[in-house]
Coordinates of C-alpha atoms in Angstrom, one line a residue:
X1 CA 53.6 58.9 69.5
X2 CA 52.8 57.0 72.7
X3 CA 53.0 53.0 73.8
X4 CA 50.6 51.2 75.5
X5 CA 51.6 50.2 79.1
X6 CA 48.6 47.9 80.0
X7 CA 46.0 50.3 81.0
X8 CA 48.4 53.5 81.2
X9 CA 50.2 55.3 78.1
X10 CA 53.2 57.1 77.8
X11 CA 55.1 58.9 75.6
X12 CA 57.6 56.9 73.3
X13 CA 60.9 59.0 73.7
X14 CA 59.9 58.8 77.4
X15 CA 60.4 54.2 77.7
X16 CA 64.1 53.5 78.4
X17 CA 65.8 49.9 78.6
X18 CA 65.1 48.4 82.4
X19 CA 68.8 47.4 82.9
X20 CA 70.9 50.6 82.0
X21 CA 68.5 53.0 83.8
X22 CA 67.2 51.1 86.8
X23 CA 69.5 52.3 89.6
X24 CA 68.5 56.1 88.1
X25 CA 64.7 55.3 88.3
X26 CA 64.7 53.7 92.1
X27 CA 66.5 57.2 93.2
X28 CA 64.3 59.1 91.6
X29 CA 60.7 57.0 92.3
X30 CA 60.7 56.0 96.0
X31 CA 57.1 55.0 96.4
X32 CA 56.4 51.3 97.7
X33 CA 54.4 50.4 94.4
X34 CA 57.2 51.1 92.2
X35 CA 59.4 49.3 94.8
X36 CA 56.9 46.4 94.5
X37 CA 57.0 46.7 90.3
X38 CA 60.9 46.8 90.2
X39 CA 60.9 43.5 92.8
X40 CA 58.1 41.9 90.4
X41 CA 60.2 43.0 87.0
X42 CA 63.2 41.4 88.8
X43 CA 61.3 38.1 89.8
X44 CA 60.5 37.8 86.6
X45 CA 63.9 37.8 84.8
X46 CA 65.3 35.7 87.4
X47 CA 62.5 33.4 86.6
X48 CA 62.6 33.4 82.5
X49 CA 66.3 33.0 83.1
X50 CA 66.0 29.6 85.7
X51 CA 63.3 28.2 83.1
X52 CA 65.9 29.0 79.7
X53 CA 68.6 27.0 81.8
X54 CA 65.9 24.1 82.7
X55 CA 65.1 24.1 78.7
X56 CA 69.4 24.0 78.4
X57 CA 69.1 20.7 80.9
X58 CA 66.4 19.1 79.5
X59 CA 67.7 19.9 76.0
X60 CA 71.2 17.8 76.7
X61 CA 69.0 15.5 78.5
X62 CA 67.2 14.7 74.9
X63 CA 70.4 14.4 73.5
X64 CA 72.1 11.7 75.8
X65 CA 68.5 9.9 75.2
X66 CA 69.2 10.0 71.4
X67 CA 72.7 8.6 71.8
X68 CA 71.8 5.8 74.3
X69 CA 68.7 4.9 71.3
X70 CA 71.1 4.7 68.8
X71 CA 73.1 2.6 70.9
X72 CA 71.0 0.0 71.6
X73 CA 69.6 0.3 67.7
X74 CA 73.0 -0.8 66.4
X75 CA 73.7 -4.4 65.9
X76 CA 74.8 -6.4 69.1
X77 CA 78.2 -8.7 69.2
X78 CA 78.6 -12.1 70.9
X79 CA 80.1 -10.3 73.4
X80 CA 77.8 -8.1 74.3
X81 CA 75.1 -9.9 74.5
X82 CA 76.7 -12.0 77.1
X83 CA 77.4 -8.8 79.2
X84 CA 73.9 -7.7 78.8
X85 CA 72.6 -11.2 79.6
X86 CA 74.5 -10.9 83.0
X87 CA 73.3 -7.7 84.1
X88 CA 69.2 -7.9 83.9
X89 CA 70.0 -11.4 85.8
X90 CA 71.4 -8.8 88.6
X91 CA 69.0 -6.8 88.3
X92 CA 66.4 -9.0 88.5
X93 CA 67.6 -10.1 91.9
X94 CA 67.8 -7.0 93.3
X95 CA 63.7 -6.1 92.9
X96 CA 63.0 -9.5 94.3
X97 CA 64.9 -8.7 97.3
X98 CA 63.3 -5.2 97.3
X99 CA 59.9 -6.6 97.2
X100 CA 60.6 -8.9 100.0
X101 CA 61.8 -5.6 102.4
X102 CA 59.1 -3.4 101.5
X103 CA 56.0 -3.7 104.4
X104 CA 52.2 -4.8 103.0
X105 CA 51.4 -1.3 103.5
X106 CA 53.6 0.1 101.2
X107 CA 52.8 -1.8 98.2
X108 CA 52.1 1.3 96.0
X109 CA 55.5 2.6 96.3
X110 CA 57.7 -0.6 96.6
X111 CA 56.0 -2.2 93.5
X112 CA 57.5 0.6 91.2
X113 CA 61.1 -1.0 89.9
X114 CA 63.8 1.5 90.2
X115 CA 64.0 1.8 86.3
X116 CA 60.1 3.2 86.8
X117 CA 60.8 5.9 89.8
X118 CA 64.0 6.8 87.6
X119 CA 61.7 7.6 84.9
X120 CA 59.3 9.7 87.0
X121 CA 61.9 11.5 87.9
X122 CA 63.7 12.3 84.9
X123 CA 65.3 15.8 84.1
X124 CA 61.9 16.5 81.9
X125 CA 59.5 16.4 84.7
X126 CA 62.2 18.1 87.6
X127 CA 62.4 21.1 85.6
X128 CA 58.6 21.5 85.8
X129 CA 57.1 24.2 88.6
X130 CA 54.9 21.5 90.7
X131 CA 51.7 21.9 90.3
X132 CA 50.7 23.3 93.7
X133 CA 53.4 25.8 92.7
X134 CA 51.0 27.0 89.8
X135 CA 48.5 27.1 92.3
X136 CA 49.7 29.5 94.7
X137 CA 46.9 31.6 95.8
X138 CA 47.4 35.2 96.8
X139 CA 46.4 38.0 99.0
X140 CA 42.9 39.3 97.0
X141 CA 44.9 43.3 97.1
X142 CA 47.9 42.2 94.8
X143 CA 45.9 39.2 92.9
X144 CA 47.5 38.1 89.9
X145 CA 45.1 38.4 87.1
X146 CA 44.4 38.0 83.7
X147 CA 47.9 36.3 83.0
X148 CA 48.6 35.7 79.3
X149 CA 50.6 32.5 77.4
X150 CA 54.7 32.7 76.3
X151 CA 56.8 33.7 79.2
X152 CA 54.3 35.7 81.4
X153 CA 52.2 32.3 82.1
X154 CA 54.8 30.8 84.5
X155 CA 55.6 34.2 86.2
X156 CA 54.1 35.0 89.7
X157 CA 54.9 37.7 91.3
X158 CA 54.0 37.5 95.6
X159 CA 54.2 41.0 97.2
X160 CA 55.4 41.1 101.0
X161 CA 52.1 40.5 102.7
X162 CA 53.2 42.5 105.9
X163 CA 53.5 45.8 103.6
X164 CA 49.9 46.6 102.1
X165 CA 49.6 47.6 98.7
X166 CA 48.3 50.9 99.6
X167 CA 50.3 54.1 99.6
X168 CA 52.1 54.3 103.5
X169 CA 51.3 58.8 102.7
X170 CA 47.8 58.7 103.3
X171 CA 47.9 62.2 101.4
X172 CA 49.0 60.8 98.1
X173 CA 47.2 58.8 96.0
X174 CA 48.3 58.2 92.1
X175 CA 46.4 57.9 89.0
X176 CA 47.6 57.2 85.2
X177 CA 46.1 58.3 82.7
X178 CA 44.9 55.8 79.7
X179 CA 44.6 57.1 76.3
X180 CA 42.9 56.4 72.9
X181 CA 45.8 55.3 70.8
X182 CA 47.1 52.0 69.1
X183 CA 48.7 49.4 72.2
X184 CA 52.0 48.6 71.5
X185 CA 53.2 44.4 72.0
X186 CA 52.1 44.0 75.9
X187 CA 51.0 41.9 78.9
X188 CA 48.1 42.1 80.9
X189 CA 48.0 43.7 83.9
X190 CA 50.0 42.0 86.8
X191 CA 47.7 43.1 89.6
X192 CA 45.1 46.0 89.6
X193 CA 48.0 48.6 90.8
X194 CA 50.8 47.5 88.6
X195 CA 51.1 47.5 84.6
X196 CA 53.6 46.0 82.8
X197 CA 54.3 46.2 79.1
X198 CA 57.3 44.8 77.7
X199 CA 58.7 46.1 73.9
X200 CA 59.5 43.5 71.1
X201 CA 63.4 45.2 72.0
X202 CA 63.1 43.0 75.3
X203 CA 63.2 46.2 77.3
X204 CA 60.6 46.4 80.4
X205 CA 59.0 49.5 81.1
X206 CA 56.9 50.1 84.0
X207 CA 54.0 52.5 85.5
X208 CA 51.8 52.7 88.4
X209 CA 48.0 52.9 87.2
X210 CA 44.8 52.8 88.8
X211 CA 42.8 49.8 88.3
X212 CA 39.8 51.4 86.8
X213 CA 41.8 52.2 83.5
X214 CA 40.7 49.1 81.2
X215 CA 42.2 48.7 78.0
X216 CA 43.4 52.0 77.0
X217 CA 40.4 53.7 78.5
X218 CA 38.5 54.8 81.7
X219 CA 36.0 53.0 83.1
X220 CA 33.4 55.9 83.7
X221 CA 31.9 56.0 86.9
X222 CA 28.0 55.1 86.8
X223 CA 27.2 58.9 88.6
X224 CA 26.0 62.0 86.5
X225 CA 28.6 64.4 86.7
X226 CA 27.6 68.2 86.1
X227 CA 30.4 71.0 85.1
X228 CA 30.4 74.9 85.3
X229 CA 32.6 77.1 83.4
X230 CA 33.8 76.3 79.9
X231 CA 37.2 78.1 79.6
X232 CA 40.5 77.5 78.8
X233 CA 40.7 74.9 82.1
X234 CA 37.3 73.6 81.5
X235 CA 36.8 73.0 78.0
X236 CA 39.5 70.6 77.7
X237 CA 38.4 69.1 80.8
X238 CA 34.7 68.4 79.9
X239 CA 36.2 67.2 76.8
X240 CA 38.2 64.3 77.8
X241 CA 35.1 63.8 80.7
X242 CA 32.6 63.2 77.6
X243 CA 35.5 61.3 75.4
X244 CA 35.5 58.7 78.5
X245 CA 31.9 57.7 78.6
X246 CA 31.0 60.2 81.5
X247 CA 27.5 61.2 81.3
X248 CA 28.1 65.4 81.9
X249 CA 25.7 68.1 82.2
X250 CA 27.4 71.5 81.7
X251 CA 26.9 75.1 82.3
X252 CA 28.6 78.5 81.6
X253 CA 28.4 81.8 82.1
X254 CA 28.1 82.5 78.2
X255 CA 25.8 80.1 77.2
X256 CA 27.0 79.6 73.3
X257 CA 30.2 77.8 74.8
X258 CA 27.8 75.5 75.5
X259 CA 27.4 74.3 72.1
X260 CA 29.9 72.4 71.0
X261 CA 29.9 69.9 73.9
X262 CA 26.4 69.6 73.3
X263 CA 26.9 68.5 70.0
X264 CA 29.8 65.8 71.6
X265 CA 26.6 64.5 73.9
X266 CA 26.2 66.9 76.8
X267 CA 22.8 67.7 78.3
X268 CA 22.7 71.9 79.0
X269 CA 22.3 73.1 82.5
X270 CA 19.8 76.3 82.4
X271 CA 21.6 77.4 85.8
X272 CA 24.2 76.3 88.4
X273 CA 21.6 75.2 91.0
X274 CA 19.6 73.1 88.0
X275 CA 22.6 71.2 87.3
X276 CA 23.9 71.0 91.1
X277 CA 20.0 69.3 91.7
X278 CA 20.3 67.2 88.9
X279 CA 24.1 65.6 89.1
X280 CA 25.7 63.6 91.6
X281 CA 29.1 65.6 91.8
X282 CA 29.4 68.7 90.1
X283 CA 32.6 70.3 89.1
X284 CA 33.7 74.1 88.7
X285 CA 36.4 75.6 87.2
X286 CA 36.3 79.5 87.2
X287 CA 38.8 82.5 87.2
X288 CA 38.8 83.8 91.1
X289 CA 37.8 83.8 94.5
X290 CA 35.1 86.3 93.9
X291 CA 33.8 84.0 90.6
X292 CA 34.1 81.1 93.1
X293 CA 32.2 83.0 95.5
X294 CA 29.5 84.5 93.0
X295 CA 28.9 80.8 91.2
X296 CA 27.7 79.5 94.7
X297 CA 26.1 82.5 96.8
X298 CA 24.4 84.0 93.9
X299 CA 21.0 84.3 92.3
X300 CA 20.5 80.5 90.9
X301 CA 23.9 79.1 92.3
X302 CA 25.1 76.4 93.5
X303 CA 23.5 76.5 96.7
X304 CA 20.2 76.6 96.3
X305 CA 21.1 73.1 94.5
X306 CA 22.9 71.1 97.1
X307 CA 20.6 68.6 98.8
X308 CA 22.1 66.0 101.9
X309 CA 24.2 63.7 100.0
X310 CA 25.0 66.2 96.7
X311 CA 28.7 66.6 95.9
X312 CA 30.5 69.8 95.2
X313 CA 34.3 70.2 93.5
X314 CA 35.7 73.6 93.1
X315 CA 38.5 73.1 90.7
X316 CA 39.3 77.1 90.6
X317 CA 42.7 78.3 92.0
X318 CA 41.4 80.8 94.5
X319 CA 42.8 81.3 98.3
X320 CA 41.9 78.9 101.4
X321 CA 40.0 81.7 103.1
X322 CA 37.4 81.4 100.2
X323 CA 37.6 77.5 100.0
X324 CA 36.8 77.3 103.2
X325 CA 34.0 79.2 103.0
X326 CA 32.8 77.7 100.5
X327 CA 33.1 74.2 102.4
X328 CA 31.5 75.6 105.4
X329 CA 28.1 76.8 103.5
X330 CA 28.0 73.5 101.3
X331 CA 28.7 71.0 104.3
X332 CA 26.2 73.5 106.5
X333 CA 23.5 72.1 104.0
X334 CA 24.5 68.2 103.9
X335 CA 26.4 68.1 100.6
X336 CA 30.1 66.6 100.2
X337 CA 32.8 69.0 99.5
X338 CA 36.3 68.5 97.9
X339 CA 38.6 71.1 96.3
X340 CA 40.6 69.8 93.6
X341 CA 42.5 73.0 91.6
X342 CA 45.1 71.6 88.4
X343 CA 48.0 72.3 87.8
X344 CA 48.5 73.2 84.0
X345 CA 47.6 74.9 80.4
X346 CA 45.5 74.6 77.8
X347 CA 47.1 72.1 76.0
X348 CA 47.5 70.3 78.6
X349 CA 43.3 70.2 79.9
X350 CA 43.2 69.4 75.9
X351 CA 45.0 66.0 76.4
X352 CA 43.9 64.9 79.8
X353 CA 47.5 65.6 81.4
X354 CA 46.4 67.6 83.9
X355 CA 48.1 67.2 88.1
X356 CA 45.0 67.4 90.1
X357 CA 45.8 68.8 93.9
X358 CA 42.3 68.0 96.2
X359 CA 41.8 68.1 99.7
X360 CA 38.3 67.9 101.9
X361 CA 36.6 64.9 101.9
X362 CA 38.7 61.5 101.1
X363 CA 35.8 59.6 100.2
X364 CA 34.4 62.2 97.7
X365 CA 38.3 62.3 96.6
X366 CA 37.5 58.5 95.6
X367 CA 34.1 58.8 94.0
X368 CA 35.8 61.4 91.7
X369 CA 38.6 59.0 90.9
X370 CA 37.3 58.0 87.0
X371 CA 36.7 61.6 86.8
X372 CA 40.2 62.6 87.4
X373 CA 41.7 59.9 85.6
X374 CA 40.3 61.2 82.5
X375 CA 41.2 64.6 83.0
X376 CA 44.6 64.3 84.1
X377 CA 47.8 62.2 84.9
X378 CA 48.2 62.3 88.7
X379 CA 46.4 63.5 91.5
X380 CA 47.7 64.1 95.1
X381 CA 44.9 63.7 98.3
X382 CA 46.3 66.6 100.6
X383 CA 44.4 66.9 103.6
X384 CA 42.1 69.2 105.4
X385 CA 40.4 71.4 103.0
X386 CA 42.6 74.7 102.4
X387 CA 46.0 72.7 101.8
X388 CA 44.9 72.1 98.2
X389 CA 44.5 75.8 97.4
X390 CA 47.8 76.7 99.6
X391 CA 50.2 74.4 97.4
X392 CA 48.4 75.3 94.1
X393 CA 49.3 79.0 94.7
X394 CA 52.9 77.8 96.1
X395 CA 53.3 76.0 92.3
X396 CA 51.9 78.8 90.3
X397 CA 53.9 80.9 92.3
X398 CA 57.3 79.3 91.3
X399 CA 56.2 79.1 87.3
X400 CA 55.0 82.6 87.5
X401 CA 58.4 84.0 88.9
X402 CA 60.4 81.7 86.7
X403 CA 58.6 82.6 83.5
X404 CA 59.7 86.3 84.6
X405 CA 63.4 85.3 85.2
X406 CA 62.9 83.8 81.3
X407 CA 61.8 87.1 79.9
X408 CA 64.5 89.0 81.9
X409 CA 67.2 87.0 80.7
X410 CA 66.1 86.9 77.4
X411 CA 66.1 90.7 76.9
X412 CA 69.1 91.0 78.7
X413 CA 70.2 88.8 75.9
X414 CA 68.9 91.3 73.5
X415 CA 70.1 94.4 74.8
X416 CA 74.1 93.1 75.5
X417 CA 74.1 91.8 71.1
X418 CA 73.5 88.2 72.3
X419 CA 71.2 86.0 70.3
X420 CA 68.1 85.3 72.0
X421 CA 68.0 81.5 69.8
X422 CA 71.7 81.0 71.1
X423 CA 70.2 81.5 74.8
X424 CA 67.9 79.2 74.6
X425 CA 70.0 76.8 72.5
X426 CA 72.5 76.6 75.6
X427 CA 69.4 76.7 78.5
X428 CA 67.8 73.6 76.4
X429 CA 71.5 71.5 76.9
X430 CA 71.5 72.5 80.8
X431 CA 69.8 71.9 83.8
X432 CA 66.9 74.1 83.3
X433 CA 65.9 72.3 80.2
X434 CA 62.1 71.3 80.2
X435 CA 58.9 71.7 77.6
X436 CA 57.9 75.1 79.9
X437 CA 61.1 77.0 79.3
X438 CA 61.3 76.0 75.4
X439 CA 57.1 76.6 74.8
X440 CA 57.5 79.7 76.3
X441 CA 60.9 80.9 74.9
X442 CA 59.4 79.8 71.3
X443 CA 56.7 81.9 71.7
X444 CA 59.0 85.3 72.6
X445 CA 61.2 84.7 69.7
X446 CA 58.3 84.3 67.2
X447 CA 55.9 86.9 69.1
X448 CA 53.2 84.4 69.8
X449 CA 51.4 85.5 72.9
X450 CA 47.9 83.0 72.0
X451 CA 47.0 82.0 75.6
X452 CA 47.9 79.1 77.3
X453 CA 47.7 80.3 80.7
X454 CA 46.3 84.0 80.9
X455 CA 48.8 86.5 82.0
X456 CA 46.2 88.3 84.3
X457 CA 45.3 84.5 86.4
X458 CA 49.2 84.0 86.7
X459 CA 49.5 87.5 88.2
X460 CA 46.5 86.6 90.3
X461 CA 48.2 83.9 91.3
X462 CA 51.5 86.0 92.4
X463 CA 49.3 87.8 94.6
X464 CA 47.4 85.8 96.6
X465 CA 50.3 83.8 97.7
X466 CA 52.2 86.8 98.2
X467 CA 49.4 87.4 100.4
X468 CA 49.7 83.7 102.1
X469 CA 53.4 84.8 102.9
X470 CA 52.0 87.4 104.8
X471 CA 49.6 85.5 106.5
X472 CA 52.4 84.1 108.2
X473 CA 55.1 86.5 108.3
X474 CA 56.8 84.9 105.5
X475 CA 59.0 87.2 103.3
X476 CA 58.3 86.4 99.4
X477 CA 60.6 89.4 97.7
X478 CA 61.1 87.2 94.4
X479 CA 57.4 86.6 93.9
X480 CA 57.0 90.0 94.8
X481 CA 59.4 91.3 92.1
X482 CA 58.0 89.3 89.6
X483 CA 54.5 90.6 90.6
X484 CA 55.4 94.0 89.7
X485 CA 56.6 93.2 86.1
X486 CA 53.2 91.1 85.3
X487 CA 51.5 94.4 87.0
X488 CA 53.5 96.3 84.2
X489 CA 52.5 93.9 81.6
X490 CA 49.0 94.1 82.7
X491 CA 49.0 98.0 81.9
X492 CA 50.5 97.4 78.4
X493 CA 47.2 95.4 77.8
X494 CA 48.8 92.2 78.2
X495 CA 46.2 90.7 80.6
X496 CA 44.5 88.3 78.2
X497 CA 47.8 87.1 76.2
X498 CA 50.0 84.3 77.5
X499 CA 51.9 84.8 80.3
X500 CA 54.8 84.8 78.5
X501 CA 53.8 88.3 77.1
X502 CA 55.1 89.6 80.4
X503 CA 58.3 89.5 77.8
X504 CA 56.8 93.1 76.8
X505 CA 57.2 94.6 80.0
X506 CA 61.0 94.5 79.6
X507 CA 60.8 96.1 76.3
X508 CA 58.3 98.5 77.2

């Protein structure tokens, strides 16, 4: 189940109260906007708690005028009446000797008795924010917006204008995902970068989110978007494109994948260069460098389709030789290039949780950013083109060797009379614990090798950064290792099961 926060959605088990887990959140989150979200979170509690003790004031204020009404309801002696009789004869002495000090050209002010100024100045009308207060205008890149009534209409929330908004890393830029299900009890969005959502518990919970993420949706970008290669990556990806309003034109090697995304409003590409002609950006996602290479050079590809101004993202996990070459030939012909590999499964492309790693061109980076919002959760800007395809092998490199170390220990387990369910029991209460070790550990106890991640692209993987090692004399002997166990698995016929069938090479 997941909660709306404004524009951005999150996973229920994942909101925790703001008080007893704030300190924990600012260590681990050091980025200026969440600075800037805890400072607005805190402005606004110290606000609601000034206006409940105002409310306290003016509430005992009330009372004391109650008392003093009754008073003067109640039957007056003799006695008192005297008194009284006395006192408004001083009184009235002292406003004619005020009028007779005040200058001709302060009439407004001096012709106001004391009892009158007393009056505008009760309790009631002190607690109020003045209005220019109400007015304060700010900088147009944190403006408040669409404030709502109840406690948010007297928050305001003024960022330090000498610290932009903007991300001081010019290589990182952060998206949020929006999703299709029911909102839970929230605000509208404080400014376009900050989203705010507060639970009927009292509890505050807070995200970062692009602006273009509109009530639990994407706003799709207004450019036709065209997509080649419909596997386990791509599928999910068109999918969420399409379920987001993009207007897609797709393409695969085996035309009858084709179909179904037809069906869910696609156009068909006949060939890559059709649908590179006929798109604005155009999106691949294939297995290798050599399918990289082939998709582009080849009969019909992607380069006999890129015009001066036509945009090109290669989402494949390939090595920066070849994403560089492919940048060179596309830029050598006017088009826009930006490599964006994801980090991820199946299941994850399925429900638009996807990282997204790009580098090349920053202001392609931006035109894609709707795209990218509804394929995936975050996406980092990192440079020059070839950093992107470095630190994607880096990352598959580390879950590859880890998922090895899993199905090691596991048969270990096996082997020594331990209980493999016991081993993972004590590994899900540790450090280690995470959805990646329990996914793959379920599927080695019940034999479930379906893929999520072929074994054959993680092995890939393992050896084109082993590779990058050697580019610069790096030494990689765990990747290596682990290598050599996939390369086992891989003559088992294990190349199209999960990755967590390299489990079989241990047992083999």
């Amino acid at each position: 189940m997941r909660w709306s926060l404004g524009s951005a959605w999150i996973k229920v088990e994942q909101l925790k109260p703001y008080h007893a887990h704030k300190e924990e959140m600012i260590k681990i989150n050091k980025g200026k906007r969440f600075q800037q979200a805890v400072d607005a979170v805190e402005e606004f509690l110290r606000r609601a708690k000034g206006k409940d003790q105002t409310s306290s004031h003016s509430s005992a204020d009330d009372k004391n005028r109650r008392n003093s009404s009754e008073e003067r309801s109640r039957p007056i002696s003799g006695d008192e009446k005297r008194k009284l009789s006395l006192s408004e004869g001083k009184v009235k002495k002292n406003m004619g000797e005020g009028k007779k000090r005040v200058p001709s050209g302060s009439s407004e002010r001096g012709s106001k008795s004391p009892l009158k100024r007393a009056q505008e100045q009760s309790p009631r009308k002190r607690g109020r924010p003045p209005k220019d207060e109400k007015d304060l205008s700010i900088p147009e890149s944190s403006t408040v917006k669409g404030m709502m009534a109840g406690p948010m209409a007297t928050f305001k929330w003024q960022p330090n204008v000498s610290e932009p908004v903007k991300d001081a890393d010019p290589h990182f830029h952060h998206f949020l995902l929006s999703q299709t299900e029911k909102p839970a009890v929230c605000y509208q969005a404080i400014t376009k970068k900050l989203k705010i959502c507060e639970e009927e518990t009292g509890s505050t919970s807070i995200q970062a989110a692009d602006s273009t993420a509109v009530n639990g949706s994407v706003t799709p970008t207004d450019k036709k978007i065209g997509f080649l290669g419909l596997g386990l990556m791509g599928s999910g990806i068109v999918s969420n494109l399409l379920k987001m309003g993009h207007t897609v034109t797709v393409w695969n090697r085996t035309a009858e994948k084709c179909d179904l995304f037809i069906q869910e409003g696609a156009r068909l590409g006949r060939t890559p260069a059709e649908v590179v002609s006929t798109c604005d950006i155009t999106f691949a996602c294939v297995s290798d460098p050599k399918a990289a290479k082939d998709l582009v050079l080849g009969p019909s590809g992607v380069l006999q389709g890129i015009r001066p101004g036509k945009c090109y993202v290669d989402m494949s996990t390939v090595d920066a030789d070849t994403v560089t070459e492919l940048a060179q030939v596309i830029v050598s012909r006017g088009g826009r290039f930006l490599e964006a590999p994801v980090s991820g499964n199946q299941q994850l492309s399925n429900d638009g949780m996807l990282v997204i790693l790009a580098a090349g061109d920053r202001g392609l980076y931006e035109d894609c950013s709707s795209c990218f919002q509804a394929m995936g959760k975050t996406s980092f800007f990192l440079g020059e083109v070839g950093n992107a395809a470095k630190m994607m092998l880096i990352v598959n490199m580390v879950q590859g060797s880890f998922m090895a170390t899993i199905a090691e220990g596991l048969t270990l387990a096996q082997v020594t009379g331990q209980s493999q369910q016991t081993l993972l029991d004590i590994l899900n209460q540790g450090q280690l614990a995470s959805i990646f070790l329990d996914q793959k550990c379920q599927n080695i106890l019940q034999g479930n090798f379906k893929p999520d991640f072929y074994l054959k692209y993680i092995q890939k993987d393992l050896r084109l950064a082993i590779a990058l090692g050697d580019a610069v004399n790096h030494p990689t002997p765990m990747a290596a290792a682990a290598n050599e166990v996939y390369k086992r698995a891989k003559a088992l016929d294990q190349s199209d099961n999960d990755m967590s069938a390299v489990y079989r090479a241990y047992i083999h």
